[in-house]
Each structure stands twice: as structure tokens, then as C-alpha cells.
Amino acid sequence: MDKIRMKTPLVEMDGDEMTRVIWQMIKDILIYPYIDLKTEYYDLGLENRNKTDDEVTVFSAEATKKYGVAVKCATITPNAARMKEYNLKKMWKSPNGTIRAMLDGTVFRSPIIVDGVKSYIPTWTKPITIARHAYGDIYKNTEISVPQGAKCEVVCTLGDGRQRHELIYDFEDSAGIVQGIHNKDKSIEGFARSCFNYALDTKQDIWFATKDTISKVYDHRFKDIFAKIYENEYKDRFETVGIEYFYTLIDDAVARVIRSEGGYIWACKNYDGDVMSDMVATAYGSLAMMTSVLVSPDGVYEYEAAHGTVQRHYYRYLKGEKTSTNPVATVFAWTGALRKRGELDDIYDLIKYSDAVDKAILQTISDGIMTGDLASISTLSKIQTVDTETFLMEVEKRVNI
Ligand code: NAP
Ligand code: MG
């Protein structure tokens, strides 16, 4: 069989620990035999980030902007322990944060649903994809503790020096707390466009909800911006594809989500997305079965697994043990990126290959062959728990193109 040729290179961001090991296995077992792989390789492993003063992360994000599609391995976000372990020059920032800031993107997380692993919410038979607005609100707040007798105001100084004062609260009878938060039209607009693009791309409805009845200026601005961008830029295309933009109050959204069967994107303000993504991920069973894609407002895509570097497994691996680490979300990151590359470059075989690998994974698991994390929650009666490499080889046997 001739290997599939690529046109534009894929931006490949290598990473750390167990996922770095799995990264290589995936390429060796599932990619090289089928594809004449063309990537622009960036080593985001912590050692190389430290060596390059983290410039490699910036370069990889720039390459992603240039070529349009990237696939990223999980990476260590340094903390005090990692500073010592890797003898770091500095506590480098999270690569995901750096890349997200440079692409101004929104992260979409979706569960991979397989036979034999049931959601805790029985009606959720299709994936619910959470899109979290990752800018502002309480994550960039200013808050103070206020003594009794104080009076708190919001003061806004305009460009020409004029000031506007609004009373927050007069703390006559008690001490208390106040908080100042903000968001930017530009950021909300980018969030809206990323969401609408992703909905078109995946042909799924998109829901959005805020508390605009209570927050008549702040939350209402989110609602208005989404409505305007939808009307002016996306309505026609949504109608052509046959998908819907649905806005409702956050309380109503939560009630509807629970009763739904899934199969849509749920766009959330920053805090809602933080909380709801944990709830949704847990309900679907396993963090190792959650994919993640960063989509920029101008249509640049970066695919990855939602989980981290699986450190505990890596230490066992270093001792020579064959670990049963789940590679599924990382494989889906690769097939997601390759499929997107195929769509952009009109390489039908690349799309077909990506679909075939995804199908082979689901087939392998429904045949009862799976890694330990899934075996512990599967309802199938006959299960064979295998190590990562064996799992990937079983998947390869089932790739049918
Ligand atoms: P983690 O790597 O997601 O792992 C947490 C635990 O979840 C693991 O110990 C394992 O449980 C289970 N797990 C996660 N992925 C799995 C998989 N593919 N297969 C089987 N089990 C899996 O999170 P962490 O241990 O908190 O973080 C480790 C490192 O990853 C940190 O340095 C953090 O900075 C980094 N991180 C990176 C990203 C990213 O790059 N996107 C995201 C999150 C964290 P058991 O040990 O019980 O089997
Ligand atoms: Mg959270």
C-alpha cells in the first residue's frame, strides 16, 4: 500500500513524561505505517523549554498560526517540585496558557463515548462539548475586604479625565467584601466566533447561557454580542448546514442539559465553564477519554488530550514496568489534527484514515480489549486489560482502509 502523502506540514508539539512515551508509540504503530508524515516538530518537553528560555513554546504557537493546524502532547506546568526535579532556570508558565493567549482561542472539550462505559446520566448518549470562555470575570478580579463603616464605589475614569461613580454598597452596619471584575468586547467577540466556527465545523447545535436577567449590563453584553455576531456573520451558514444557535438563561440551560441526550456544544462563561466542564467530564466516566481542541476566532486549530502527563505511570515506566496508560485521547488528538489537515488540503485519504483509526479504537474497546482505567468502569462481561503498546497494536489490527 502506498503511504498517504501530506501537503502542508502539521505542527507537532511534543511533551513530557508518560504522554511523551505514548506519543512515540502512536507514531510508530498507527501513523508511520500509513502516512508519509510531514510535521514541523517542536519539542515542548520541559527540558527543552528550559534550555530555550521557553522560546520554543512561542515559536510553536507562531507556526500554528502560520500553518493552521497543530497537535500537542501533554506538558508539565512547572511548580516548586518541578523546579527542583528539572533544575529549572525559572518557573516557566503553562505552555497551554502561552499558546492560548497567542492564538486568542477557545478550548472545546468533548468526551469519547464507547460501548460498555456508561455515563452517570443515562440519557447522555451523545457527547456534550463544553466551550469555556477563558478570559476575565473572576479569574482576573480585584477584591478587597471591607471594614464596617466603609462605603464602596466603582470609579471609572474616562480617557478625557472625567469620572463616573457608582455606589456598590454602604457598609454602615457590617464589615464585608467587594470584588471588581471585567471583560472585553474584543474577547467576547473572539469567543463567539470560535464557538460559531466550531459548531459549523462539527455540525452541532450551539447553546449559550448567562444570567442576563440579573446582570443587566455585564452578562447582557455577552448575550448581545453573541446575537449580533450570529445575525451578521453566521445565520445564513447555520441555516444551510441545518444547525441552531440557542440562547437561554443559565438556570434553564442547566435543567435542559440534564434532560438532554447530548450532541451539542455548550458555550459557557469562564466560571460556568470551569465548573460545568468538571461535572460533564466526570459524568462521562474518564478523564482519559476526553479530547480537547483550541480554536482561534480566525480558524486555527490545536488538538490535544484533556489529561496531563500521567506522572505516576511514568515513574513506574522508568522502573521498567509496562504501564496500562490510556492512549485514546492522544490518538484522537492526532486523528483530529490529521483529519483537519486533510479537509484543508483536500486530501480525502487522510480524512478516511483518521475516521478508520477512530473507528478501530471504538471497535477494540467494544471487543473488550482496553487499558486499566476503562476496565475498572466497563460494564462488558469479558474484558482483557492490556498495556498501552498492546492496546495500540490491537487497534492497528482493526484499522480498515
Ligand atoms: P494527569 O496527568 O491528568 O493524571 C492524573 C491521574 O489521572 C493519573 O495519575 C491517572 O490516575 C489518571 N489518568 C490521567 N490520564 C490518564 C490516562 N491517559 N490513562 C490512564 N490514567 C490516566 O494529571 P496530574 O497527575 O495532575 O498532572 C501531571 C502533570 O501533567 C503535571 O505536571 C501537570 O502540570 C500536567 N498537566 C498537563 C496538561 C496539559 O498539558 N494539557 C493538563 C493537565 C495537567 P492513576 O494514577 O490513578 O492511574
Ligand atoms: Mg475546574
XYZ file of C-alpha atoms and ligand atoms in Angstrom:
450
model
C 0.000 0.000 0.000
C 1.244 3.491 -0.840
C 1.585 5.765 2.115
C -0.701 8.791 2.240
C 1.143 11.932 1.197
C 0.611 15.219 3.001
C 0.849 18.720 1.526
C 1.114 21.219 4.377
C 3.061 20.176 7.473
C 1.261 19.593 10.724
C 2.699 21.474 13.699
C 3.810 18.783 16.154
C 4.316 19.810 19.785
C 5.994 17.042 21.754
C 5.609 16.935 25.536
C 6.522 15.243 28.794
C 6.614 12.048 30.833
C 4.218 9.175 30.071
C 2.434 11.037 27.298
C 5.781 11.652 25.567
C 6.399 7.909 25.600
C 2.899 7.235 24.266
C 3.400 9.936 21.603
C 6.229 7.947 20.052
C 4.304 4.666 20.280
C 1.331 6.206 18.462
C 3.537 7.439 15.655
C 5.370 4.118 15.332
C 2.323 1.868 15.482
C -0.514 3.867 13.960
C 0.909 6.671 11.842
C 4.221 5.842 10.134
C 2.927 2.635 8.517
C 0.114 4.578 6.801
C 1.240 8.158 6.331
C 4.282 9.835 4.876
C 4.137 12.106 7.889
C 5.091 15.716 7.339
C 5.369 17.750 10.527
C 7.154 20.803 11.767
C 8.439 19.477 15.074
C 8.677 21.497 18.292
C 9.940 19.882 21.449
C 7.868 21.355 24.289
C 9.299 18.854 26.753
C 10.226 20.730 29.930
C 13.937 20.193 29.435
C 13.883 21.897 26.054
C 11.590 24.681 27.227
C 14.119 25.376 29.957
C 17.011 25.228 27.514
C 15.359 27.656 25.080
C 14.051 30.007 27.799
C 10.579 28.828 26.747
C 11.005 30.409 23.308
C 10.173 27.048 21.733
C 6.603 27.422 23.015
C 6.264 30.827 21.371
C 7.745 29.512 18.101
C 5.354 26.565 18.103
C 2.375 28.899 18.538
C 3.647 31.103 15.709
C 3.987 28.048 13.467
C 0.426 27.067 14.371
C -0.781 30.487 13.240
C 1.159 30.081 10.015
C 0.066 26.557 9.080
C -3.347 26.444 10.773
C -3.266 23.029 12.492
C -1.260 21.658 15.440
C -1.254 18.538 17.580
C 0.068 18.822 21.126
C 1.272 16.286 23.664
C 0.573 16.920 27.359
C 3.247 19.013 29.044
C 4.327 19.676 32.606
C 3.294 23.004 34.079
C 6.187 23.698 36.442
C 5.608 24.129 40.176
C 8.091 24.218 43.061
C 8.665 20.451 42.955
C 9.322 20.508 39.205
C 11.766 23.413 39.615
C 13.908 21.085 41.695
C 13.289 17.919 39.707
C 14.321 19.533 36.403
C 16.713 22.104 37.816
C 14.831 24.914 36.052
C 16.109 28.437 35.475
C 12.626 29.808 36.046
C 9.133 28.625 36.864
C 8.043 28.692 33.206
C 4.394 29.398 32.527
C 1.955 26.757 31.356
C 2.543 26.167 27.613
C -1.206 25.837 27.143
C -1.680 29.288 28.657
C 1.003 30.803 26.407
C -0.406 29.168 23.280
C -3.983 30.075 24.147
C -3.045 33.705 24.732
C -1.184 33.893 21.412
C -3.982 32.288 19.400
C -6.719 34.058 21.412
C -8.583 30.786 21.241
C -11.373 28.936 22.983
C -10.966 25.389 24.286
C -13.603 22.802 23.346
C -13.662 19.608 25.393
C -15.643 16.549 24.318
C -15.918 13.048 25.744
C -15.254 9.997 23.576
C -18.201 7.664 24.076
C -17.630 3.904 23.832
C -19.699 0.756 24.291
C -19.512 -0.624 27.778
C -18.657 2.647 29.532
C -21.890 4.246 30.633
C -22.429 7.874 31.544
C -23.610 8.551 35.090
C -26.506 10.403 33.416
C -28.216 7.606 31.462
C -29.844 9.980 28.958
C -26.454 11.353 27.842
C -25.824 9.037 24.925
C -24.080 11.637 22.741
C -21.165 13.851 23.702
C -21.701 17.249 25.302
C -18.894 19.560 24.252
C -18.076 22.362 26.666
C -16.617 25.600 25.310
C -15.232 27.729 28.106
C -14.519 31.428 27.665
C -11.044 31.550 29.160
C -10.693 35.290 29.744
C -11.623 37.671 32.539
C -14.501 37.661 35.052
C -13.479 36.391 38.495
C -10.227 34.934 37.088
C -8.818 38.448 36.680
C -10.544 40.130 39.604
C -9.671 42.716 42.199
C -11.191 42.013 45.581
C -10.920 43.624 48.960
C -12.089 43.008 52.446
C -14.050 45.996 53.772
C -14.384 47.159 57.408
C -17.674 48.314 58.902
C -18.382 51.989 58.201
C -16.730 51.960 54.766
C -18.530 52.934 51.606
C -17.558 51.298 48.321
C -17.960 52.721 44.847
C -16.958 51.821 41.317
C -14.993 54.704 39.831
C -14.494 54.848 36.091
C -12.046 57.471 34.789
C -12.704 58.214 31.114
C -9.992 58.943 28.568
C -10.581 62.697 28.974
C -10.297 62.533 32.753
C -13.986 62.803 33.604
C -15.118 60.397 36.308
C -18.215 58.371 36.891
C -19.025 56.997 40.365
C -21.495 54.225 41.164
C -22.216 53.093 44.700
C -21.607 49.393 45.308
C -22.576 49.312 48.972
C -22.530 51.392 52.129
C -21.146 49.109 54.836
C -22.808 51.022 57.723
C -23.924 48.002 59.675
C -21.281 45.382 58.992
C -17.845 44.638 57.578
C -17.860 42.817 54.248
C -16.243 42.111 50.897
C -16.257 43.661 47.429
C -14.999 42.497 44.080
C -14.262 44.188 40.773
C -14.299 42.152 37.565
C -14.153 42.977 33.874
C -14.395 41.576 30.404
C -13.637 42.982 26.964
C -15.912 43.191 23.933
C -12.980 42.038 21.824
C -12.512 38.895 23.876
C -16.223 38.082 23.917
C -16.377 38.591 20.143
C -13.457 36.190 19.662
C -15.160 33.668 21.935
C -18.396 33.947 19.957
C -16.648 33.473 16.598
C -14.650 30.467 17.853
C -17.897 28.896 19.078
C -19.843 29.520 15.880
C -16.936 28.271 13.736
C -16.624 25.104 15.771
C -20.382 24.490 15.584
C -20.260 24.782 11.781
C -17.194 22.619 11.663
C -18.681 19.785 13.707
C -22.277 20.352 12.502
C -23.653 20.567 16.015
C -26.099 22.999 17.612
C -24.621 25.509 19.989
C -26.162 26.611 23.275
C -25.123 29.670 25.211
C -26.428 30.898 28.554
C -25.741 33.691 31.023
C -27.576 35.323 33.930
C -28.670 38.344 31.908
C -31.904 38.892 33.854
C -29.903 39.702 36.990
C -26.754 41.107 35.405
C -28.427 43.531 33.030
C -25.252 45.198 31.777
C -22.431 42.682 32.276
C -23.992 39.363 31.324
C -26.355 41.083 28.933
C -23.342 42.279 26.926
C -22.347 38.634 26.317
C -25.865 37.880 25.081
C -25.928 40.939 22.801
C -22.506 40.297 21.284
C -23.336 36.668 20.540
C -26.670 37.690 18.992
C -25.132 40.382 16.801
C -22.279 38.211 15.519
C -24.666 35.354 14.866
C -27.105 37.530 12.905
C -24.434 39.334 10.876
C -21.915 36.600 10.186
C -23.259 33.108 10.788
C -27.057 32.872 10.488
C -27.081 32.016 6.788
C -24.380 29.387 7.099
C -26.101 27.821 10.126
C -29.338 27.563 8.165
C -27.550 25.998 5.208
C -25.910 23.358 7.412
C -29.128 22.870 9.406
C -27.819 23.670 12.884
C -29.137 26.052 15.505
C -27.851 28.751 17.844
C -29.877 28.624 21.040
C -29.644 31.198 23.825
C -31.278 30.778 27.214
C -30.823 31.665 30.890
C -28.123 29.665 32.691
C -30.676 28.087 35.086
C -32.800 26.946 32.188
C -29.699 25.670 30.368
C -28.646 23.501 33.319
C -32.116 21.961 33.547
C -32.206 21.283 29.806
C -28.686 19.802 29.747
C -29.638 17.211 32.367
C -32.735 16.179 30.412
C -30.931 16.169 27.037
C -29.316 13.291 25.164
C -26.196 15.373 24.335
C -24.884 16.004 20.860
C -24.385 19.777 21.085
C -21.850 22.376 22.146
C -22.460 24.240 25.376
C -20.715 27.617 25.396
C -20.063 28.827 28.927
C -18.794 31.980 30.566
C -15.475 31.483 32.326
C -16.737 30.355 35.744
C -19.632 28.306 34.379
C -17.202 26.549 32.034
C -14.743 25.823 34.829
C -17.407 24.172 36.968
C -19.501 22.521 34.263
C -16.548 21.002 32.410
C -15.562 19.093 35.556
C -19.136 17.955 36.052
C -19.558 16.839 32.444
C -16.144 15.111 32.312
C -16.890 13.160 35.487
C -20.352 12.180 34.321
C -18.944 10.626 31.143
C -16.610 8.404 33.144
C -12.933 9.032 32.453
C -10.556 11.955 32.013
C -8.505 9.730 29.732
C -11.420 9.708 27.263
C -11.716 13.474 26.935
C -10.408 15.331 23.896
C -9.637 18.976 23.738
C -9.213 21.384 20.841
C -8.243 25.028 20.920
C -9.950 27.016 18.148
C -8.955 30.580 17.373
C -11.518 33.125 16.109
C -9.803 33.131 12.713
C -9.977 29.345 12.400
C -6.653 27.936 13.649
C -6.845 24.553 15.412
C -4.698 22.908 18.096
C -5.657 19.371 19.145
C -4.703 17.614 22.378
C -5.847 15.242 25.103
C -7.508 16.874 28.116
C -5.447 14.898 30.645
C -1.925 15.636 31.846
C 1.380 13.772 31.576
C 0.230 10.893 33.844
C 3.239 11.280 36.100
C 2.593 8.311 38.385
C 2.566 5.913 35.418
C 5.772 7.468 34.098
C 7.680 6.716 37.297
C 6.544 3.098 37.021
C 7.588 3.094 33.354
C 11.059 4.363 34.340
C 11.385 1.355 36.649
C 10.856 -0.877 33.611
C 7.175 -1.640 34.072
C 4.817 -1.820 31.062
C 2.036 0.518 32.087
C -1.586 0.344 31.064
C -1.929 4.043 30.314
C -4.868 5.004 28.128
C -3.664 6.495 24.816
C -7.146 7.086 23.342
C -7.448 10.851 23.832
C -3.925 11.361 22.462
C -4.696 9.231 19.402
C -7.878 11.252 18.867
C -5.777 14.426 19.037
C -3.615 13.056 16.200
C -6.556 11.906 14.088
C -8.393 15.176 14.754
C -5.397 17.175 13.523
C -4.732 14.907 10.534
C -8.409 14.956 9.552
C -8.450 18.763 9.713
C -5.262 18.872 7.611
C -6.971 16.549 5.125
C -10.014 18.832 4.966
C -7.952 21.980 4.471
C -5.654 20.433 1.854
C -8.329 18.320 0.132
C -6.613 15.016 0.913
C -9.519 12.614 1.083
C -7.306 9.660 2.108
C -6.148 11.490 5.213
C -9.755 12.030 6.288
C -10.581 8.396 5.563
C -7.545 7.213 7.518
C -8.446 9.367 10.550
C -12.000 8.052 10.565
C -10.738 4.473 10.256
C -8.390 4.816 13.239
C -11.115 6.360 15.423
C -13.438 3.528 14.453
C -10.754 0.924 15.180
C -10.318 2.341 18.682
C -14.009 2.092 19.470
C -14.052 -1.413 17.983
C -11.080 -2.548 20.089
C -12.731 -1.341 23.293
C -16.100 -2.837 22.444
C -14.255 -6.116 21.712
C -13.285 -5.987 25.395
C -9.628 -5.026 24.924
C -8.802 -1.925 26.952
C -6.457 -0.201 29.382
C -6.862 -0.483 33.147
C -8.697 2.783 33.700
C -11.521 1.698 31.367
C -11.524 -1.910 32.552
C -12.339 -0.666 36.049
C -15.505 1.113 34.878
C -16.610 -1.013 31.934
C -19.862 -2.960 32.038
C -18.742 -5.500 29.402
C -18.703 -9.083 30.663
C -15.450 -10.221 29.034
C -12.572 -7.832 29.438
C -8.882 -8.161 28.651
C -6.784 -5.479 30.351
C -3.701 -4.697 28.304
C -0.684 -2.396 28.412
C -0.555 0.692 26.197
C 1.553 -0.827 23.453
C -0.572 -3.964 23.167
C -3.682 -1.813 23.048
C -2.268 0.252 20.172
C -1.278 -2.898 18.293
C -4.800 -4.287 18.734
C -6.157 -1.010 17.356
C -3.803 -1.220 14.389
C -5.093 -4.706 13.557
C -8.586 -3.234 13.280
C -7.731 -0.249 11.098
C -9.678 -0.849 7.930
C -8.957 1.445 4.991
P -2.920 13.721 34.902
O -1.648 13.541 34.191
O -4.128 14.007 34.068
O -3.176 12.406 35.762
C -3.997 12.335 36.899
C -4.408 10.884 37.136
O -5.497 10.583 36.257
C -3.325 9.870 36.794
O -2.448 9.670 37.853
C -4.163 8.670 36.420
O -4.671 8.028 37.586
C -5.330 9.301 35.706
N -5.093 9.454 34.255
C -4.953 10.614 33.544
N -4.759 10.365 32.259
C -4.729 9.013 32.135
C -4.542 8.139 31.036
N -4.322 8.601 29.799
N -4.574 6.815 31.271
C -4.801 6.315 32.493
N -4.979 7.114 33.576
C -4.948 8.441 33.395
O -2.818 14.901 35.953
P -1.696 15.208 37.071
O -1.081 13.959 37.562
O -2.393 16.120 37.997
O -0.615 16.059 36.320
C 0.615 15.531 35.832
C 1.299 16.618 35.030
O 0.518 16.953 33.890
C 1.511 17.912 35.802
O 2.848 18.301 35.719
C 0.606 18.917 35.119
O 1.203 20.184 35.069
C 0.459 18.354 33.744
N -0.831 18.666 33.049
C -0.746 18.997 31.736
C -1.877 19.243 30.999
C -1.734 19.590 29.550
O -0.657 19.652 29.022
N -2.830 19.830 28.857
C -3.136 19.114 31.600
C -3.195 18.736 32.950
C -2.032 18.510 33.668
P -3.935 6.779 38.289
O -2.541 7.227 38.627
O -4.793 6.566 39.480
O -3.931 5.633 37.332
Mg -12.401 23.275 37.129
